[in-house]
mmCIF file of C-alpha atoms in Angstrom:
data_model
loop_
_atom_site.group_PDB
_atom_site.id
_atom_site.type_symbol
_atom_site.label_atom_id
_atom_site.label_comp_id
_atom_site.label_asym_id
_atom_site.label_seq_id
_atom_site.Cartn_x
_atom_site.Cartn_y
_atom_site.Cartn_z
ATOM 1 C CA MET A 169 -25.021 -6.740 27.629
ATOM 2 C CA ASP A 170 -26.589 -9.857 25.768
ATOM 3 C CA PHE A 171 -24.731 -11.887 23.283
ATOM 4 C CA ALA A 172 -26.453 -10.470 20.061
ATOM 5 C CA ASN A 173 -25.613 -6.813 21.150
ATOM 6 C CA ARG A 174 -21.802 -7.897 21.859
ATOM 7 C CA LEU A 175 -21.585 -9.410 18.696
ATOM 8 C CA ALA A 176 -23.163 -6.828 16.580
ATOM 9 C CA MET A 177 -21.226 -4.042 18.468
ATOM 10 C CA GLY A 178 -17.881 -6.115 17.709
ATOM 11 C CA ALA A 179 -18.828 -6.262 13.885
ATOM 12 C CA GLU A 180 -19.560 -2.499 14.086
ATOM 13 C CA ALA A 181 -16.169 -1.988 15.642
ATOM 14 C CA ALA A 182 -14.658 -4.429 12.727
ATOM 15 C CA ILE A 183 -16.434 -2.034 10.063
ATOM 16 C CA LEU A 184 -14.916 1.209 11.581
ATOM 17 C CA GLY A 185 -11.598 -0.601 12.032
ATOM 18 C CA HIS A 186 -11.670 -1.028 8.133
ATOM 19 C CA GLU A 187 -12.872 2.682 7.507
ATOM 20 C CA LEU A 188 -10.076 3.895 9.709
ATOM 21 C CA GLY A 189 -7.822 1.656 7.652
ATOM 22 C CA HIS A 190 -8.820 3.647 4.477
ATOM 23 C CA GLN A 191 -7.635 6.879 6.637
ATOM 24 C CA VAL A 192 -4.417 5.509 7.965
ATOM 25 C CA LEU A 193 -3.350 4.104 4.511
ATOM 26 C CA GLU A 194 -4.208 7.223 3.198
ATOM 27 C CA HIS A 195 -6.564 5.712 0.312
ATOM 28 C CA LEU A 196 -8.499 8.990 0.168
ATOM 29 C CA ASP A 197 -5.419 10.632 -0.926
ATOM 30 C CA GLU A 198 -4.767 8.223 -3.640
ATOM 31 C CA ALA A 199 -8.049 7.295 -4.860
ATOM 32 C CA ALA A 200 -8.401 4.745 -7.570
ATOM 33 C CA PRO A 201 -8.810 5.954 -11.099
ATOM 34 C CA PRO A 202 -12.488 5.624 -12.210
ATOM 35 C CA GLY A 203 -12.969 2.273 -13.564
ATOM 36 C CA ASP A 204 -9.801 0.420 -12.060
ATOM 37 C CA LEU A 205 -11.659 -2.252 -10.241
ATOM 38 C CA LEU A 206 -8.383 -4.199 -9.264
ATOM 39 C CA TRP A 207 -6.864 -0.750 -7.632
ATOM 40 C CA SER A 208 -9.896 -0.038 -5.647
ATOM 41 C CA ARG A 209 -10.406 -3.615 -4.725
ATOM 42 C CA GLN A 210 -7.023 -3.988 -3.600
ATOM 43 C CA GLN A 211 -7.402 -1.092 -1.333
ATOM 44 C CA GLU A 212 -10.596 -2.393 0.292
ATOM 45 C CA LEU A 213 -8.503 -5.931 1.209
ATOM 46 C CA ASP A 214 -5.619 -3.305 2.593
ATOM 47 C CA ALA A 215 -8.234 -1.586 4.485
ATOM 48 C CA ASP A 216 -9.466 -4.931 5.886
ATOM 49 C CA MET A 217 -6.060 -6.267 6.904
ATOM 50 C CA ALA A 218 -5.317 -2.594 8.504
ATOM 51 C CA GLY A 219 -8.729 -3.196 10.544
ATOM 52 C CA TRP A 220 -7.866 -6.492 11.605
ATOM 53 C CA ALA A 221 -4.489 -5.465 12.961
ATOM 54 C CA PHE A 222 -6.150 -2.846 15.031
ATOM 55 C CA MET A 223 -8.437 -5.613 16.342
ATOM 56 C CA PHE A 224 -6.155 -8.633 16.733
ATOM 57 C CA ALA A 225 -2.832 -6.944 17.427
ATOM 58 C CA SER A 226 -3.088 -6.200 20.944
ATOM 59 C CA ALA A 227 -4.650 -9.562 21.972
ATOM 60 C CA LEU A 228 -1.875 -11.558 20.056
ATOM 61 C CA GLU A 229 0.783 -9.691 21.403
ATOM 62 C CA ASP A 230 -0.578 -10.017 25.072
ATOM 63 C CA GLY A 231 -1.091 -13.537 24.532
ATOM 64 C CA ASP A 232 -4.909 -13.168 25.429
ATOM 65 C CA SER A 233 -6.523 -16.107 23.182
ATOM 66 C CA ASP A 234 -9.901 -15.447 24.819
ATOM 67 C CA ALA A 235 -9.674 -11.964 23.486
ATOM 68 C CA PHE A 236 -8.585 -13.102 20.160
ATOM 69 C CA LEU A 237 -11.285 -15.570 19.449
ATOM 70 C CA TRP A 238 -14.048 -13.218 20.390
ATOM 71 C CA ARG A 239 -12.737 -10.247 18.077
ATOM 72 C CA PHE A 240 -12.009 -12.757 15.193
ATOM 73 C CA ALA A 241 -15.739 -13.772 15.552
ATOM 74 C CA CYS A 242 -16.875 -10.263 15.365
ATOM 75 C CA ALA A 243 -14.797 -9.448 12.439
ATOM 76 C CA ASP A 244 -15.903 -12.688 10.567
ATOM 77 C CA PHE A 245 -19.399 -11.920 11.570
ATOM 78 C CA SER A 246 -19.500 -8.590 9.917
ATOM 79 C CA LEU A 247 -18.302 -9.939 6.497
ATOM 80 C CA ARG A 248 -20.503 -13.198 6.854
ATOM 81 C CA THR A 249 -23.748 -10.689 7.366
ATOM 82 C CA ILE A 250 -22.593 -9.095 4.089
ATOM 83 C CA LYS A 251 -22.284 -12.179 2.266
ATOM 84 C CA LEU A 252 -25.573 -13.102 3.564
ATOM 85 C CA LEU A 253 -27.451 -10.291 2.066
ATOM 86 C CA ASP A 254 -25.575 -10.598 -0.999
ATOM 87 C CA ASP A 255 -26.411 -14.396 -1.475
ATOM 88 C CA CYS A 256 -30.023 -13.540 -0.873
ATOM 89 C CA ARG A 257 -30.145 -11.424 -3.831
ATOM 90 C CA PRO A 258 -30.751 -13.018 -7.222
ATOM 91 C CA VAL A 259 -27.798 -11.259 -8.566
ATOM 92 C CA SER A 260 -24.609 -10.371 -6.782
ATOM 93 C CA LEU A 261 -23.883 -6.772 -6.157
ATOM 94 C CA PHE A 262 -20.226 -7.174 -6.324
ATOM 95 C CA GLU A 263 -19.499 -8.442 -9.724
ATOM 96 C CA ASN A 264 -18.612 -5.162 -11.098
ATOM 97 C CA SER A 265 -18.176 -3.354 -7.857
ATOM 98 C CA THR A 266 -15.153 -1.283 -6.212
ATOM 99 C CA HIS A 267 -15.308 -3.774 -3.555
ATOM 100 C CA PRO A 268 -13.935 -7.430 -3.628
ATOM 101 C CA SER A 269 -17.096 -9.939 -3.053
ATOM 102 C CA PRO A 270 -17.614 -10.697 0.716
ATOM 103 C CA ALA A 271 -16.178 -14.209 -0.025
ATOM 104 C CA LEU A 272 -13.002 -13.015 -1.073
ATOM 105 C CA ARG A 273 -12.715 -10.919 1.938
ATOM 106 C CA LEU A 274 -13.838 -13.853 4.116
ATOM 107 C CA ALA A 275 -10.945 -16.014 2.293
ATOM 108 C CA SER A 276 -8.433 -13.384 3.255
ATOM 109 C CA LEU A 277 -9.436 -13.510 6.593
ATOM 110 C CA ASP A 278 -9.415 -17.151 6.631
ATOM 111 C CA ASP A 279 -6.059 -16.961 5.561
ATOM 112 C CA MET A 280 -5.085 -15.084 8.366
ATOM 113 C CA ALA A 281 -6.717 -17.412 10.744
ATOM 114 C CA ARG A 282 -4.868 -20.449 9.481
ATOM 115 C CA SER A 283 -1.634 -18.599 9.667
ATOM 116 C CA ILE A 284 -2.261 -17.532 13.379
ATOM 117 C CA ALA A 285 -3.990 -20.802 14.222
ATOM 118 C CA GLY A 286 -0.777 -23.186 13.236
ATOM 119 C CA ASP A 287 -2.748 -26.351 13.271
ATOM 120 C CA ASP A 288 -5.919 -27.725 12.476
ATOM 121 C CA SER A 289 -7.121 -28.073 15.969
ATOM 122 C CA SER A 290 -6.744 -24.637 16.791
ATOM 123 C CA TYR A 291 -8.238 -23.466 13.424
ATOM 124 C CA GLN A 292 -11.365 -25.598 14.384
ATOM 125 C CA THR A 293 -11.680 -24.009 17.684
ATOM 126 C CA LEU A 294 -11.221 -20.317 15.897
ATOM 127 C CA MET A 295 -13.902 -21.213 13.333
ATOM 128 C CA ALA A 296 -16.533 -22.714 15.649
ATOM 129 C CA LEU A 297 -18.793 -19.743 16.100
ATOM 130 C CA PRO A 298 -18.404 -18.671 12.288
ATOM 131 C CA ASN A 299 -19.119 -22.022 11.068
ATOM 132 C CA THR A 300 -22.282 -22.308 13.252
ATOM 133 C CA ILE A 301 -23.275 -18.775 11.806
ATOM 134 C CA GLN A 302 -22.487 -19.986 8.277
ATOM 135 C CA LYS A 303 -24.792 -22.793 8.666
ATOM 136 C CA ALA A 304 -27.573 -20.824 9.730
ATOM 137 C CA CYS A 305 -26.643 -18.394 6.823
ATOM 138 C CA ASP A 306 -26.735 -21.150 4.460
ATOM 139 C CA GLU A 307 -30.359 -22.285 5.562
ATOM 140 C CA VAL A 308 -31.406 -18.555 5.321
ATOM 141 C CA VAL A 309 -30.055 -18.699 1.566
ATOM 142 C CA ALA A 310 -31.900 -21.698 0.586
ATOM 143 C CA ILE A 311 -35.031 -20.086 1.490
ATOM 144 C CA PHE A 312 -34.559 -17.644 -1.481
ATOM 145 C CA GLY A 313 -33.645 -20.534 -3.798
ATOM 146 C CA HIS A 314 -31.478 -18.280 -6.092
ATOM 147 C CA GLY A 315 -29.075 -21.258 -6.563
ATOM 148 C CA ARG A 316 -26.280 -19.173 -6.646
ATOM 149 C CA MET B 148 -16.298 -20.460 24.379
ATOM 150 C CA PRO B 149 -19.374 -20.619 22.286
ATOM 151 C CA ARG B 150 -19.402 -23.680 20.292
ATOM 152 C CA ALA B 151 -21.700 -25.232 17.439
ATOM 153 C CA SER B 152 -24.708 -26.819 18.365
ATOM 154 C CA ALA B 153 -27.644 -26.638 15.730
ATOM 155 C CA ASP B 154 -29.705 -29.148 17.498
ATOM 156 C CA ARG B 155 -29.167 -28.068 21.073
ATOM 157 C CA ALA B 156 -28.809 -24.412 21.603
ATOM 158 C CA GLN B 157 -28.789 -23.320 25.118
ATOM 159 C CA CYS B 158 -28.725 -19.873 25.208
ATOM 160 C CA ARG B 159 -31.210 -17.303 25.996
ATOM 161 C CA ARG B 160 -32.110 -14.705 23.650
ATOM 162 C CA PHE B 161 -32.178 -11.629 25.615
ATOM 163 C CA GLY B 162 -30.519 -10.542 29.042
ATOM 164 C CA ASP B 163 -27.159 -10.455 30.613
ATOM 165 C CA LEU B 164 -24.411 -12.517 29.710
ATOM 166 C CA ALA B 165 -20.908 -12.801 31.063
ATOM 167 C CA PRO B 166 -18.301 -10.657 29.346
ATOM 168 C CA PRO B 167 -16.401 -12.167 26.538
ATOM 169 C CA ARG B 168 -13.430 -13.314 28.721
ATOM 170 C CA THR B 169 -15.850 -15.621 30.424
ATOM 171 C CA LEU B 170 -17.919 -16.475 27.404
ATOM 172 C CA LEU B 171 -15.029 -17.615 25.595
ATOM 173 C CA VAL B 172 -13.276 -19.815 28.117
ATOM 174 C CA GLU B 173 -13.229 -23.376 27.312
ATOM 175 C CA ARG B 174 -13.816 -24.551 30.754
ATOM 176 C CA THR B 175 -13.723 -28.460 30.143
ATOM 177 C CA LYS B 176 -10.660 -28.748 28.398
ATOM 178 C CA ARG B 177 -7.004 -27.606 28.550
ATOM 179 C CA PRO B 178 -6.116 -24.210 27.336
ATOM 180 C CA LEU B 179 -5.527 -24.110 23.629
ATOM 181 C CA SER B 180 -1.932 -22.598 24.436
ATOM 182 C CA GLU B 181 -1.196 -25.930 26.107
ATOM 183 C CA VAL B 182 -2.392 -28.236 23.322
ATOM 184 C CA THR B 183 -1.602 -26.573 19.918
ATOM 185 C CA PRO B 184 1.302 -25.204 18.109
ATOM 186 C CA GLY B 185 1.319 -22.177 16.066
ATOM 187 C CA THR B 186 0.935 -18.446 16.963
ATOM 188 C CA LEU B 187 -2.556 -19.016 18.650
ATOM 189 C CA ALA B 188 -0.882 -22.116 20.468
ATOM 190 C CA SER B 189 2.033 -19.886 21.616
ATOM 191 C CA MET B 190 -0.135 -17.392 23.405
ATOM 192 C CA GLY B 191 0.675 -17.117 27.443
ATOM 193 C CA ARG B 192 3.605 -19.430 27.110
ATOM 194 C CA LYS B 193 5.921 -18.408 30.062
ATOM 195 C CA SER B 194 9.183 -18.970 28.121
ATOM 196 C CA ARG B 195 8.493 -16.215 25.652
ATOM 197 C CA THR B 196 8.779 -12.775 26.313
ATOM 198 C CA LYS B 197 6.549 -10.164 25.154
ATOM 199 C CA ARG B 198 9.022 -8.563 23.141
ATOM 200 C CA GLU B 199 9.665 -12.101 21.536
ATOM 201 C CA ARG B 200 5.918 -12.267 20.871
ATOM 202 C CA ARG B 201 5.656 -8.891 19.338
ATOM 203 C CA ARG B 202 8.640 -9.608 17.044
ATOM 204 C CA THR B 203 6.952 -12.759 15.679
ATOM 205 C CA SER B 204 3.338 -11.619 15.628
ATOM 206 C CA PRO B 205 1.887 -11.093 12.204
ATOM 207 C CA ALA B 206 -0.364 -8.541 13.821
ATOM 208 C CA HIS B 207 2.919 -6.557 14.810
ATOM 209 C CA ALA B 208 4.326 -6.910 11.542
ATOM 210 C CA MET B 209 1.214 -5.261 9.715
ATOM 211 C CA LEU B 210 1.303 -2.725 12.485
ATOM 212 C CA ALA B 211 4.823 -1.925 11.688
ATOM 213 C CA ALA B 212 3.719 -1.201 8.153
ATOM 214 C CA LEU B 213 0.809 0.926 8.835
ATOM 215 C CA GLN B 214 2.249 3.487 11.229
ATOM 216 C CA THR B 215 3.225 5.892 8.652
ATOM 217 C CA HIS B 216 0.207 8.077 8.551
ATOM 218 C CA HIS B 217 -0.029 11.987 9.268
ATOM 219 C CA PRO B 218 -1.496 12.598 12.580
ATOM 220 C CA VAL B 219 -3.664 15.877 12.459
ATOM 221 C CA ARG B 220 -5.326 17.485 15.521
ATOM 222 C CA SER B 221 -7.359 16.187 18.392
ATOM 223 C CA VAL B 222 -10.711 14.797 18.502
ATOM 224 C CA GLY B 223 -13.553 17.760 17.967
ATOM 225 C CA ALA B 224 -17.032 18.152 18.909
ATOM 226 C CA LEU B 225 -19.678 18.239 16.302
ATOM 227 C CA ASP B 226 -19.722 22.112 15.673
ATOM 228 C CA ASP B 227 -16.038 22.005 15.589
ATOM 229 C CA ILE B 228 -15.695 19.543 12.941
ATOM 230 C CA ALA B 229 -18.379 21.436 11.000
ATOM 231 C CA GLY B 230 -16.576 24.633 11.282
ATOM 232 C CA ARG B 231 -13.242 23.273 10.573
ATOM 233 C CA GLY B 232 -14.123 20.740 7.965
ATOM 234 C CA GLY B 233 -16.228 23.193 5.868
ATOM 235 C CA ILE B 234 -19.441 21.368 6.255
ATOM 236 C CA PRO B 235 -22.635 22.935 7.175
ATOM 237 C CA LEU B 236 -23.575 22.161 10.799
ATOM 238 C CA ALA B 237 -27.159 21.803 10.009
ATOM 239 C CA VAL B 238 -26.050 18.889 7.592
ATOM 240 C CA LEU B 239 -23.990 17.121 10.025
ATOM 241 C CA GLU B 240 -26.631 17.492 12.828
ATOM 242 C CA ARG B 241 -29.069 15.929 10.447
ATOM 243 C CA ALA B 242 -26.596 13.044 9.524
ATOM 244 C CA LEU B 243 -25.159 12.317 12.914
ATOM 245 C CA LYS B 244 -26.910 11.408 15.917
ATOM 246 C CA GLN B 245 -25.710 13.357 18.931
ATOM 247 C CA GLY B 246 -25.521 12.194 22.545
ATOM 248 C CA PRO B 247 -23.193 9.673 24.306
ATOM 249 C CA LYS B 248 -25.335 6.695 23.207
ATOM 250 C CA ASP B 249 -24.501 7.054 19.650
ATOM 251 C CA LEU B 250 -23.795 3.727 18.284
ATOM 252 C CA GLY B 251 -20.769 4.637 16.284
ATOM 253 C CA GLU B 252 -19.161 6.167 18.973
ATOM 254 C CA ALA B 253 -20.055 3.327 21.441
ATOM 255 C CA SER B 254 -18.582 0.996 18.838
ATOM 256 C CA PHE B 255 -15.372 2.918 18.279
ATOM 257 C CA SER B 256 -14.658 3.072 21.822
ATOM 258 C CA MET B 257 -14.478 -0.420 22.131
ATOM 259 C CA LEU B 258 -12.316 -0.664 19.049
ATOM 260 C CA ARG B 259 -10.062 1.781 20.621
ATOM 261 C CA THR B 260 -9.816 -0.326 23.852
ATOM 262 C CA TRP B 261 -8.799 -3.224 21.547
ATOM 263 C CA MET B 262 -6.092 -1.173 19.542
ATOM 264 C CA PRO B 263 -2.440 -1.629 20.537
ATOM 265 C CA LYS B 264 -1.132 1.092 22.591
ATOM 266 C CA GLU B 265 1.045 2.309 19.892
ATOM 267 C CA VAL B 266 -1.886 2.998 17.648
ATOM 268 C CA SER B 267 -4.233 4.288 20.129
ATOM 269 C CA ALA B 268 -1.633 6.732 21.674
ATOM 270 C CA ILE B 269 -1.028 8.154 18.074
ATOM 271 C CA LEU B 270 -4.557 8.607 17.583
ATOM 272 C CA LYS B 271 -5.529 10.054 20.901
ATOM 273 C CA PRO B 272 -3.537 13.335 20.945
ATOM 274 C CA ASN B 273 -3.047 13.792 17.473
ATOM 275 C CA LEU B 274 -6.045 12.651 15.515
ATOM 276 C CA TYR B 275 -9.207 14.931 14.497
ATOM 277 C CA LEU B 276 -11.726 12.375 14.207
ATOM 278 C CA ALA B 277 -15.547 12.001 14.378
ATOM 279 C CA VAL B 278 -17.504 8.809 14.370
ATOM 280 C CA GLY B 279 -21.316 8.683 14.510
ATOM 281 C CA ALA B 280 -24.132 6.515 13.275
ATOM 282 C CA THR B 281 -26.514 8.247 10.831
ATOM 283 C CA GLY B 282 -30.007 7.807 10.245
ATOM 284 C CA ASP B 283 -29.417 6.702 6.719
ATOM 285 C CA PRO B 284 -31.360 3.113 6.123
ATOM 286 C CA SER B 285 -28.720 1.962 3.667
ATOM 287 C CA ILE B 286 -26.679 -0.809 4.819
ATOM 288 C CA ASN B 287 -23.506 1.104 4.529
ATOM 289 C CA ALA B 288 -20.492 2.677 6.321
ATOM 290 C CA SER B 289 -18.522 5.488 4.891
ATOM 291 C CA THR B 290 -15.319 7.476 5.514
ATOM 292 C CA ARG B 291 -14.498 10.686 4.341
ATOM 293 C CA LYS B 292 -11.915 13.676 4.941
ATOM 294 C CA ALA B 293 -12.991 16.875 6.092
ATOM 295 C CA ALA B 294 -11.669 20.032 4.349
ATOM 296 C CA ASP B 295 -8.895 20.727 6.801
ATOM 297 C CA GLY B 296 -7.651 17.055 7.083
ATOM 298 C CA GLY B 297 -9.893 15.890 9.654
ATOM 299 C CA TRP B 298 -11.427 12.193 9.551
ATOM 300 C CA VAL B 299 -15.072 11.662 9.622
ATOM 301 C CA ILE B 300 -16.228 7.662 9.556
ATOM 302 C CA THR B 301 -20.000 7.243 9.933
ATOM 303 C CA LEU B 302 -21.997 3.703 10.425
ATOM 304 C CA ASN B 303 -25.523 3.892 8.951
ATOM 305 C CA GLU B 304 -28.424 2.849 10.645
ATOM 306 C CA GLY B 305 -29.362 0.478 8.109
ATOM 307 C CA LEU B 306 -26.191 -1.483 8.947
ATOM 308 C CA THR B 307 -26.396 -1.227 12.515
ATOM 309 C CA PHE B 308 -29.808 -2.382 12.725
ATOM 310 C CA THR B 309 -29.108 -5.409 10.291
ATOM 311 C CA LEU B 310 -26.066 -6.485 12.120
ATOM 312 C CA TYR B 311 -28.036 -6.638 15.717
ATOM 313 C CA GLU B 312 -30.995 -8.269 13.903
ATOM 314 C CA VAL B 313 -29.069 -11.070 12.427
ATOM 315 C CA ALA B 314 -26.893 -11.511 15.558
ATOM 316 C CA ARG B 315 -30.226 -11.785 17.636
ATOM 317 C CA ALA B 316 -31.610 -14.355 15.573
ATOM 318 C CA PHE B 317 -28.229 -16.532 15.272
ATOM 319 C CA SER B 318 -27.588 -16.212 18.949
ATOM 320 C CA LEU B 319 -30.017 -18.941 19.295
ATOM 321 C CA ARG B 320 -27.706 -21.369 17.606
ATOM 322 C CA VAL B 321 -24.897 -20.706 20.138
ATOM 323 C CA ASP B 322 -24.365 -23.062 22.950
ATOM 324 C CA TYR B 323 -22.250 -22.044 26.089
ATOM 325 C CA THR B 324 -19.806 -24.531 27.580
ATOM 326 C CA ASP B 325 -20.454 -23.432 31.149
ATOM 327 C CA GLY B 326 -24.244 -24.612 31.282
ATOM 328 C CA SER B 327 -25.269 -21.379 33.078
ATOM 329 C CA MET B 328 -27.942 -20.385 29.977
ATOM 330 C CA PRO B 329 -31.443 -21.618 29.985
ATOM 331 C CA PRO B 330 -32.967 -23.044 26.754
ATOM 332 C CA PRO B 331 -33.853 -20.687 24.225
ATOM 333 C CA PRO B 332 -37.249 -18.842 24.191
ATOM 334 C CA THR B 333 -37.558 -20.087 20.618
ATOM 335 C CA ASP B 334 -36.821 -23.127 18.808
ATOM 336 C CA PRO B 335 -33.529 -22.531 17.222
ATOM 337 C CA ALA B 336 -34.851 -24.630 14.125
ATOM 338 C CA LEU B 337 -37.140 -21.746 13.559
ATOM 339 C CA VAL B 338 -34.289 -19.176 12.943
ATOM 340 C CA PRO B 339 -33.883 -18.988 9.379
ATOM 341 C CA GLU B 340 -37.233 -18.006 8.362
ATOM 342 C CA PRO B 341 -37.554 -14.577 10.494
ATOM 343 C CA ILE B 342 -34.168 -13.939 9.374
ATOM 344 C CA ALA B 343 -35.237 -14.331 5.443
ATOM 345 C CA GLU B 344 -38.226 -12.170 6.466
ATOM 346 C CA MET B 345 -36.037 -9.336 7.607
ATOM 347 C CA ILE B 346 -33.745 -9.702 4.798
ATOM 348 C CA ARG B 347 -36.698 -9.440 2.514
ATOM 349 C CA TYR B 348 -37.693 -6.361 4.005
ATOM 350 C CA ARG B 349 -34.422 -4.800 4.204
ATOM 351 C CA LEU B 350 -33.777 -5.494 0.611
ATOM 352 C CA GLY B 351 -37.168 -4.360 -0.697
ATOM 353 C CA PHE B 352 -37.042 -1.267 1.515
ATOM 354 C CA ASN B 353 -33.820 -0.350 0.227
ATOM 355 C CA ARG B 354 -34.516 -0.950 -3.238
ATOM 356 C CA MET B 355 -37.648 1.373 -3.004
ATOM 357 C CA GLY B 356 -35.084 3.965 -1.383
ATOM 358 C CA GLY B 357 -32.595 3.622 -4.258
ATOM 359 C CA TYR B 358 -30.197 2.323 -1.686
ATOM 360 C CA ASP B 359 -28.136 -0.824 -1.848
ATOM 361 C CA VAL B 360 -26.514 -3.085 0.528
ATOM 362 C CA GLU B 361 -23.010 -2.771 -0.161
ATOM 363 C CA VAL B 362 -20.756 -1.898 2.724
ATOM 364 C CA ASP B 363 -18.329 0.743 2.748
ATOM 365 C CA ALA B 364 -19.228 3.400 0.101
ATOM 366 C CA PRO B 365 -16.670 4.528 -2.842
ATOM 367 C CA LEU B 366 -14.059 6.546 -0.952
ATOM 368 C CA GLY B 367 -14.444 10.472 -0.421
ATOM 369 C CA LEU B 368 -17.216 12.905 0.259
ATOM 370 C CA ARG B 369 -20.659 11.531 -0.729
#
C-alpha cells in the first residue's frame, strides 16, 4: 500500500476512533442541551481523547515507538486536513459550531504529544511529519488569500 | 521515519512502500529510546516491566477511565442491523456500501488491530457494531444508536476521498531516510495549487449540495 493510502486510512481510523469514543462515553445517551456549545464541544474533545487512547495505548504500553509515531501522524493528519478545509473558507464553520475548532483539537493533541515526548528532541521527532504537512497547508491557504 | 524536506522530496507518488514499521524507522541515528527522556524515551527500556509501563502510561490512565460502557451484542450483518435496529433495509443498503472492500470496514479493521487487547476484547464478543462508508459527498462522519442499542458508525465518501486526495498530494513532501525511493514524478513545489483546486471543487460542490465540511455531525440519528 502506498504512503498516501496508508496515511488516509490511518486518518479514517482516527475519525472512527473518535466516533467510537462518542459511543463508549455514552454521549448519545446524554446529548448536549440545544445551544449548549460548551457542553457539546467538551464532548467532542472527550471523544478525541478516547479515540487517541484507542489508537495509541497499545503502542505506548508495548513500547513500540515506531507504531506510536505513525499513529500519531495519522491522528494529526485527520485534524490538520479539516483545519485546511476550514482555513480555505472565507469564514470559519466553527465559530458557532457544536464542534470545537480544529485548531483547538490540534492543540489538545499537541498537549498530549508534549506530555508523551518528554523533551523537545523527542517532540520534534514526533512532529516532523505533521510540521511538513502544515507547511504545505500554509501554502495552500495562502492561495485562497482570506488572511484569516 | 519520514522527515521534513520541502526542497528535496525523495518519495514516489504511487506504488508500494514498506509497511509503517520500516517506513518510520530512523536508520541513521540511535533509537529515540536511547537518547531522550520522557514516556516516548522510555519505550523499550529493558529495566521497565510491561506492568510498570502500563501503570505510568497516560494512555492506560485514559483507558481505565473509558472502560465503563455497556456492551451489547455481537457484530451483525447489514440485514441483521436493519431488522434489529428498526432501520429500513433499503435505506441502509443505499447508505452503506456492502462488500469486503468497504473503506469504513477496512479502516476500522486497522483501528481494531491498534486497540489495546482489553478494549478489543470487550468490543469483539459483546458489541453490536456496524461500520461502513456511505456515498454521501459531504465531508463528514457520524455515529448513531440503533433502536435496540447497537452502534452504527459511518464515514462519508466525501471525507474518505478528501483525506486521500490531500494525503496523495502531500506525500510528495515526505522524504525517506532509507534512500530507497526514487525521485517523485512531480515537483513538490507544485503541490499547493492542485490541492487548492481540489478544495475549491469540494467546497463549491458541497455548497451546491447543501453540505458543509464539518466533520462529525451532531450526535444521534440523522
